[in-house]
Amino acid sequence: MTPPLLAITPPAGPVSTSLVEASIRSGVPVAVLLREPGASPQGLLDPRGRLAALRRAAADAGLCVLLSVDPARAEDGVAAACDAGLHGVQLRGDASPDVVRRVRQAWPGGVVGRSVHGAPGSEPEPADYVVFAPVFPPKTPAAFEKRAVGIEALAPWTASGRRVYALGGISVETAPACIAAGAFGVAGISTFLGSVDAVADTLAALAAVVAHARHVPPRD
C-alpha cells in the first residue's frame, strides 16, 4: 500500500533524483507518481526519457512507483506499468468506478488510484486511494487555471471512508489542516522539489504532520 506522502513529477523540465536521496537520508518513505500531461505510458517509461533516472533511483531504493494513466487507455497503461515492474497506476480525470474495476481485474496485485474533483458519489470506492484537488491554490504552473476548493470540499471525501490524498498548494503549513480534516496523506509536485537537504527537511516535517496533526482542528 502507498505511504502517506505522494510525490508527483513536474509537468515539464528536468527531473532530478534528489527526492529519492532525500527519502533515504530522512528515512521517510514516499510514493512517486510518474506523470506528464499528454504523454503516453510508453513515453513516461522511456528508458532515455526525462523521468528515467528518477524511476530507476526510486526502484533501487524500494520506493512505491506508480504510473499516471489516461482512463481511455487504461489497459495499455496497466500493461506498460506491470511490464516495467511498477507498483500500480493512478487514473486521471475522474475515472469512473467501472474503469477502476476493469483495471483491478486486469492487474489484481497492482495498486489502483484515481484523481478526483467535485463531490464524491454514494457507491463504495473501488480504488485503493483517491487524490482530491486542488484544495489550496496550486504552486505548480498549469495549462489552465485551477480554482482552489478548500478544506470544506475535501471533508466529504474523507468522511466517506475513502483513503484520500490532498493535493494543491500543499506545504508544511497547509498540510495539518488536510490531515485534521481526515486526509490519509498529502500529495504535491513543487512541494518535493529542491536540494536534497531541503527536500529531506520537508519530508521529515510532513511525516511529523501526518503522525501528529490529526488532533489539530481544521482551519476556518
mmCIF file of C-alpha atoms in Angstrom:
data_model
loop_
_atom_site.group_PDB
_atom_site.id
_atom_site.type_symbol
_atom_site.label_atom_id
_atom_site.label_comp_id
_atom_site.label_asym_id
_atom_site.label_seq_id
_atom_site.Cartn_x
_atom_site.Cartn_y
_atom_site.Cartn_z
ATOM 1 C CA MET A 1 0.000 0.000 0.000
ATOM 2 C CA THR A 2 1.114 3.553 -0.647
ATOM 3 C CA PRO A 3 2.670 5.693 2.143
ATOM 4 C CA PRO A 4 1.065 8.987 3.256
ATOM 5 C CA LEU A 5 3.346 11.160 1.090
ATOM 6 C CA LEU A 6 2.832 11.113 -2.688
ATOM 7 C CA ALA A 7 5.285 12.987 -4.916
ATOM 8 C CA ILE A 8 4.183 13.796 -8.458
ATOM 9 C CA THR A 9 6.692 14.548 -11.195
ATOM 10 C CA PRO A 10 6.632 18.111 -12.582
ATOM 11 C CA PRO A 11 4.832 18.631 -15.913
ATOM 12 C CA ALA A 12 7.959 19.751 -17.770
ATOM 13 C CA GLY A 13 11.679 20.359 -17.388
ATOM 14 C CA PRO A 14 14.481 18.281 -15.913
ATOM 15 C CA VAL A 15 13.776 15.853 -13.085
ATOM 16 C CA SER A 16 16.497 15.022 -10.584
ATOM 17 C CA THR A 17 16.858 12.149 -8.142
ATOM 18 C CA SER A 18 17.060 14.459 -5.124
ATOM 19 C CA LEU A 19 13.668 13.231 -3.887
ATOM 20 C CA VAL A 20 14.958 9.669 -3.613
ATOM 21 C CA GLU A 21 18.171 10.770 -1.929
ATOM 22 C CA ALA A 22 16.143 12.881 0.500
ATOM 23 C CA SER A 23 13.847 9.952 1.286
ATOM 24 C CA ILE A 24 16.845 7.768 2.081
ATOM 25 C CA ARG A 25 18.510 10.470 4.177
ATOM 26 C CA SER A 26 15.372 11.314 6.174
ATOM 27 C CA GLY A 27 14.142 7.739 6.488
ATOM 28 C CA VAL A 28 10.700 8.857 5.284
ATOM 29 C CA PRO A 29 9.147 6.690 2.538
ATOM 30 C CA VAL A 30 7.377 8.435 -0.306
ATOM 31 C CA ALA A 31 5.403 7.154 -3.280
ATOM 32 C CA VAL A 32 6.394 8.507 -6.697
ATOM 33 C CA LEU A 33 3.808 9.144 -9.412
ATOM 34 C CA LEU A 34 5.288 9.338 -12.915
ATOM 35 C CA ARG A 35 3.141 11.917 -14.675
ATOM 36 C CA GLU A 36 3.471 14.239 -17.647
ATOM 37 C CA PRO A 37 0.408 15.850 -19.277
ATOM 38 C CA GLY A 38 -0.175 14.424 -22.750
ATOM 39 C CA ALA A 39 2.489 11.724 -22.516
ATOM 40 C CA SER A 40 1.722 8.114 -23.366
ATOM 41 C CA PRO A 41 2.590 5.281 -20.964
ATOM 42 C CA GLN A 42 5.481 4.374 -23.238
ATOM 43 C CA GLY A 43 6.700 7.967 -23.216
ATOM 44 C CA LEU A 44 6.612 8.131 -19.427
ATOM 45 C CA LEU A 45 8.595 4.889 -19.224
ATOM 46 C CA ASP A 46 11.100 5.671 -21.982
ATOM 47 C CA PRO A 47 14.491 4.491 -20.622
ATOM 48 C CA ARG A 48 16.077 7.564 -22.227
ATOM 49 C CA GLY A 49 13.327 9.959 -21.144
ATOM 50 C CA ARG A 50 13.429 12.721 -18.549
ATOM 51 C CA LEU A 51 11.794 10.536 -15.865
ATOM 52 C CA ALA A 52 14.070 7.538 -16.361
ATOM 53 C CA ALA A 53 16.729 8.416 -13.781
ATOM 54 C CA LEU A 54 14.137 9.124 -11.086
ATOM 55 C CA ARG A 55 12.297 5.900 -11.860
ATOM 56 C CA ARG A 56 15.486 3.824 -11.605
ATOM 57 C CA ALA A 57 16.588 5.526 -8.393
ATOM 58 C CA ALA A 58 13.174 5.104 -6.773
ATOM 59 C CA ALA A 59 13.034 1.435 -7.735
ATOM 60 C CA ASP A 60 16.546 0.830 -6.401
ATOM 61 C CA ALA A 61 15.534 2.491 -3.120
ATOM 62 C CA GLY A 62 12.453 0.293 -2.801
ATOM 63 C CA LEU A 63 10.006 3.183 -3.098
ATOM 64 C CA CYS A 64 6.471 2.729 -4.416
ATOM 65 C CA VAL A 65 6.416 3.868 -8.067
ATOM 66 C CA LEU A 66 3.119 4.482 -9.872
ATOM 67 C CA LEU A 67 2.202 5.437 -13.429
ATOM 68 C CA SER A 68 -0.312 8.138 -14.348
ATOM 69 C CA VAL A 69 -2.722 6.660 -16.899
ATOM 70 C CA ASP A 70 -5.459 8.085 -19.114
ATOM 71 C CA PRO A 71 -8.688 6.146 -18.398
ATOM 72 C CA ALA A 72 -9.280 5.903 -22.151
ATOM 73 C CA ARG A 73 -6.019 3.958 -22.425
ATOM 74 C CA ALA A 74 -6.275 2.110 -19.150
ATOM 75 C CA GLU A 75 -5.470 -1.356 -20.467
ATOM 76 C CA ASP A 76 -2.411 -0.074 -22.324
ATOM 77 C CA GLY A 77 -1.223 1.811 -19.250
ATOM 78 C CA VAL A 78 -1.708 -1.144 -16.929
ATOM 79 C CA ALA A 79 0.232 -3.442 -19.242
ATOM 80 C CA ALA A 80 3.082 -0.933 -19.523
ATOM 81 C CA ALA A 81 3.274 -0.334 -15.764
ATOM 82 C CA CYS A 82 3.157 -4.034 -14.972
ATOM 83 C CA ASP A 83 5.826 -4.890 -17.558
ATOM 84 C CA ALA A 84 8.062 -2.127 -16.171
ATOM 85 C CA GLY A 85 7.854 -3.560 -12.653
ATOM 86 C CA LEU A 86 5.958 -0.637 -11.163
ATOM 87 C CA HIS A 87 3.640 -0.961 -8.177
ATOM 88 C CA GLY A 88 0.456 0.350 -9.768
ATOM 89 C CA VAL A 89 -1.331 3.095 -11.660
ATOM 90 C CA GLN A 90 -3.255 6.271 -10.960
ATOM 91 C CA LEU A 91 -6.133 7.027 -13.330
ATOM 92 C CA ARG A 92 -6.501 10.639 -14.408
ATOM 93 C CA GLY A 93 -9.550 12.802 -14.942
ATOM 94 C CA ASP A 94 -12.191 11.455 -12.568
ATOM 95 C CA ALA A 95 -12.122 7.925 -13.944
ATOM 96 C CA SER A 96 -15.398 6.097 -13.402
ATOM 97 C CA PRO A 97 -15.676 3.270 -10.868
ATOM 98 C CA ASP A 98 -16.257 0.895 -13.783
ATOM 99 C CA VAL A 99 -12.850 1.742 -15.255
ATOM 100 C CA VAL A 100 -11.250 1.246 -11.834
ATOM 101 C CA ARG A 101 -12.852 -2.169 -11.550
ATOM 102 C CA ARG A 102 -11.608 -3.174 -15.016
ATOM 103 C CA VAL A 103 -8.085 -2.118 -14.082
ATOM 104 C CA ARG A 104 -8.237 -4.102 -10.872
ATOM 105 C CA GLN A 105 -9.356 -7.189 -12.776
ATOM 106 C CA ALA A 106 -6.533 -6.735 -15.267
ATOM 107 C CA TRP A 107 -3.916 -6.291 -12.524
ATOM 108 C CA PRO A 108 -5.142 -7.901 -9.281
ATOM 109 C CA GLY A 109 -1.885 -7.283 -7.468
ATOM 110 C CA GLY A 110 -1.396 -3.681 -8.533
ATOM 111 C CA VAL A 111 -2.229 -0.512 -6.618
ATOM 112 C CA VAL A 112 -5.051 1.433 -8.261
ATOM 113 C CA GLY A 113 -5.647 5.100 -7.509
ATOM 114 C CA ARG A 114 -7.638 7.800 -9.233
ATOM 115 C CA SER A 115 -7.706 11.580 -9.403
ATOM 116 C CA VAL A 116 -10.985 13.153 -8.322
ATOM 117 C CA HIS A 117 -12.661 16.556 -8.219
ATOM 118 C CA GLY A 118 -16.074 17.762 -7.143
ATOM 119 C CA ALA A 119 -18.231 15.781 -4.725
ATOM 120 C CA PRO A 120 -17.960 12.038 -4.013
ATOM 121 C CA GLY A 121 -20.544 9.570 -5.221
ATOM 122 C CA SER A 122 -22.520 7.329 -2.911
ATOM 123 C CA GLU A 123 -21.249 3.946 -4.090
ATOM 124 C CA PRO A 124 -18.309 2.184 -2.397
ATOM 125 C CA GLU A 125 -14.888 3.310 -3.604
ATOM 126 C CA PRO A 126 -13.236 0.636 -5.798
ATOM 127 C CA ALA A 127 -9.837 2.359 -5.883
ATOM 128 C CA ASP A 128 -7.153 1.869 -3.259
ATOM 129 C CA TYR A 129 -6.895 5.630 -2.881
ATOM 130 C CA VAL A 130 -8.091 8.900 -4.408
ATOM 131 C CA VAL A 131 -6.232 12.170 -4.921
ATOM 132 C CA PHE A 132 -8.540 15.145 -4.400
ATOM 133 C CA ALA A 133 -7.536 18.519 -5.835
ATOM 134 C CA PRO A 134 -6.982 21.370 -5.698
ATOM 135 C CA VAL A 135 -7.517 22.018 -2.008
ATOM 136 C CA PHE A 136 -5.372 25.169 -1.890
ATOM 137 C CA PRO A 137 -4.121 27.311 -4.808
ATOM 138 C CA PRO A 138 -1.627 25.149 -6.743
ATOM 139 C CA LYS A 139 2.006 26.226 -6.691
ATOM 140 C CA THR A 140 2.936 24.479 -9.948
ATOM 141 C CA PRO A 141 2.017 26.319 -13.170
ATOM 142 C CA ALA A 142 -0.648 24.548 -15.250
ATOM 143 C CA ALA A 143 -2.037 24.867 -18.762
ATOM 144 C CA PHE A 144 -5.271 26.235 -17.329
ATOM 145 C CA GLU A 145 -6.288 27.924 -14.098
ATOM 146 C CA LYS A 146 -7.287 25.577 -11.303
ATOM 147 C CA ARG A 147 -9.563 27.070 -8.681
ATOM 148 C CA ALA A 148 -8.871 26.029 -5.107
ATOM 149 C CA VAL A 149 -11.926 24.473 -3.438
ATOM 150 C CA GLY A 150 -10.816 24.490 0.184
ATOM 151 C CA ILE A 151 -10.934 22.154 3.149
ATOM 152 C CA GLU A 152 -14.737 22.210 3.088
ATOM 153 C CA ALA A 153 -14.760 20.358 -0.245
ATOM 154 C CA LEU A 154 -12.149 17.862 0.977
ATOM 155 C CA ALA A 155 -14.194 16.881 4.032
ATOM 156 C CA PRO A 156 -16.952 14.916 2.200
ATOM 157 C CA TRP A 157 -14.316 12.709 0.597
ATOM 158 C CA THR A 158 -12.606 11.919 3.883
ATOM 159 C CA ALA A 159 -15.945 11.440 5.662
ATOM 160 C CA SER A 160 -16.880 8.771 3.106
ATOM 161 C CA GLY A 161 -14.174 6.463 4.461
ATOM 162 C CA ARG A 162 -12.030 6.708 1.344
ATOM 163 C CA ARG A 163 -8.238 6.753 1.532
ATOM 164 C CA VAL A 164 -7.700 10.357 0.400
ATOM 165 C CA TYR A 165 -4.611 12.339 -0.548
ATOM 166 C CA ALA A 166 -4.989 16.119 -0.549
ATOM 167 C CA LEU A 167 -3.321 17.877 -3.492
ATOM 168 C CA GLY A 168 -2.945 21.539 -4.409
ATOM 169 C CA GLY A 169 -0.863 24.109 -2.553
ATOM 170 C CA ILE A 170 0.404 21.530 -0.073
ATOM 171 C CA SER A 171 3.181 22.661 2.254
ATOM 172 C CA VAL A 172 4.297 22.090 5.807
ATOM 173 C CA GLU A 173 1.991 24.982 6.748
ATOM 174 C CA THR A 174 -1.146 23.798 4.906
ATOM 175 C CA ALA A 175 -0.818 20.026 5.400
ATOM 176 C CA PRO A 176 -2.002 19.972 9.050
ATOM 177 C CA ALA A 177 -5.474 21.222 8.067
ATOM 178 C CA CYS A 178 -5.771 18.448 5.470
ATOM 179 C CA ILE A 179 -4.784 15.728 7.927
ATOM 180 C CA ALA A 180 -7.052 17.187 10.596
ATOM 181 C CA ALA A 181 -9.889 17.046 8.055
ATOM 182 C CA GLY A 182 -9.328 13.307 7.730
ATOM 183 C CA ALA A 183 -6.977 13.022 4.741
ATOM 184 C CA PHE A 184 -4.810 9.911 4.789
ATOM 185 C CA GLY A 185 -1.899 11.846 3.313
ATOM 186 C CA VAL A 186 -0.788 14.690 1.088
ATOM 187 C CA ALA A 187 0.444 14.883 -2.488
ATOM 188 C CA GLY A 188 2.432 17.519 -4.279
ATOM 189 C CA ILE A 189 4.749 18.481 -7.092
ATOM 190 C CA SER A 190 6.824 21.528 -6.185
ATOM 191 C CA THR A 191 6.464 20.522 -2.529
ATOM 192 C CA PHE A 192 9.015 17.788 -3.153
ATOM 193 C CA LEU A 193 11.401 19.694 -5.423
ATOM 194 C CA GLY A 194 14.692 21.250 -4.381
ATOM 195 C CA SER A 195 18.044 20.313 -2.928
ATOM 196 C CA VAL A 196 18.463 17.028 -1.084
ATOM 197 C CA ASP A 197 18.744 18.841 2.253
ATOM 198 C CA ALA A 198 15.635 20.970 1.635
ATOM 199 C CA VAL A 199 13.519 18.028 0.484
ATOM 200 C CA ALA A 200 14.720 15.855 3.374
ATOM 201 C CA ASP A 201 13.619 18.565 5.808
ATOM 202 C CA THR A 202 10.227 18.788 4.054
ATOM 203 C CA LEU A 203 9.727 15.028 4.169
ATOM 204 C CA ALA A 204 10.575 14.890 7.870
ATOM 205 C CA ALA A 205 8.261 17.797 8.653
ATOM 206 C CA LEU A 206 5.355 16.347 6.654
ATOM 207 C CA ALA A 207 5.848 12.923 8.227
ATOM 208 C CA ALA A 208 5.549 14.590 11.617
ATOM 209 C CA VAL A 209 2.380 16.353 10.459
ATOM 210 C CA VAL A 210 0.823 13.066 9.382
ATOM 211 C CA ALA A 211 1.777 11.459 12.676
ATOM 212 C CA HIS A 212 0.654 14.252 14.999
ATOM 213 C CA ALA A 213 -1.660 16.762 13.292
ATOM 214 C CA ARG A 214 -4.803 14.646 13.406
ATOM 215 C CA HIS A 215 -5.596 16.361 16.692
ATOM 216 C CA VAL A 216 -5.349 19.838 15.195
ATOM 217 C CA PRO A 217 -8.779 21.274 14.239
ATOM 218 C CA PRO A 218 -9.234 22.299 10.574
ATOM 219 C CA ARG A 219 -8.579 25.935 9.763
ATOM 220 C CA ASP A 220 -11.585 28.154 9.135
#
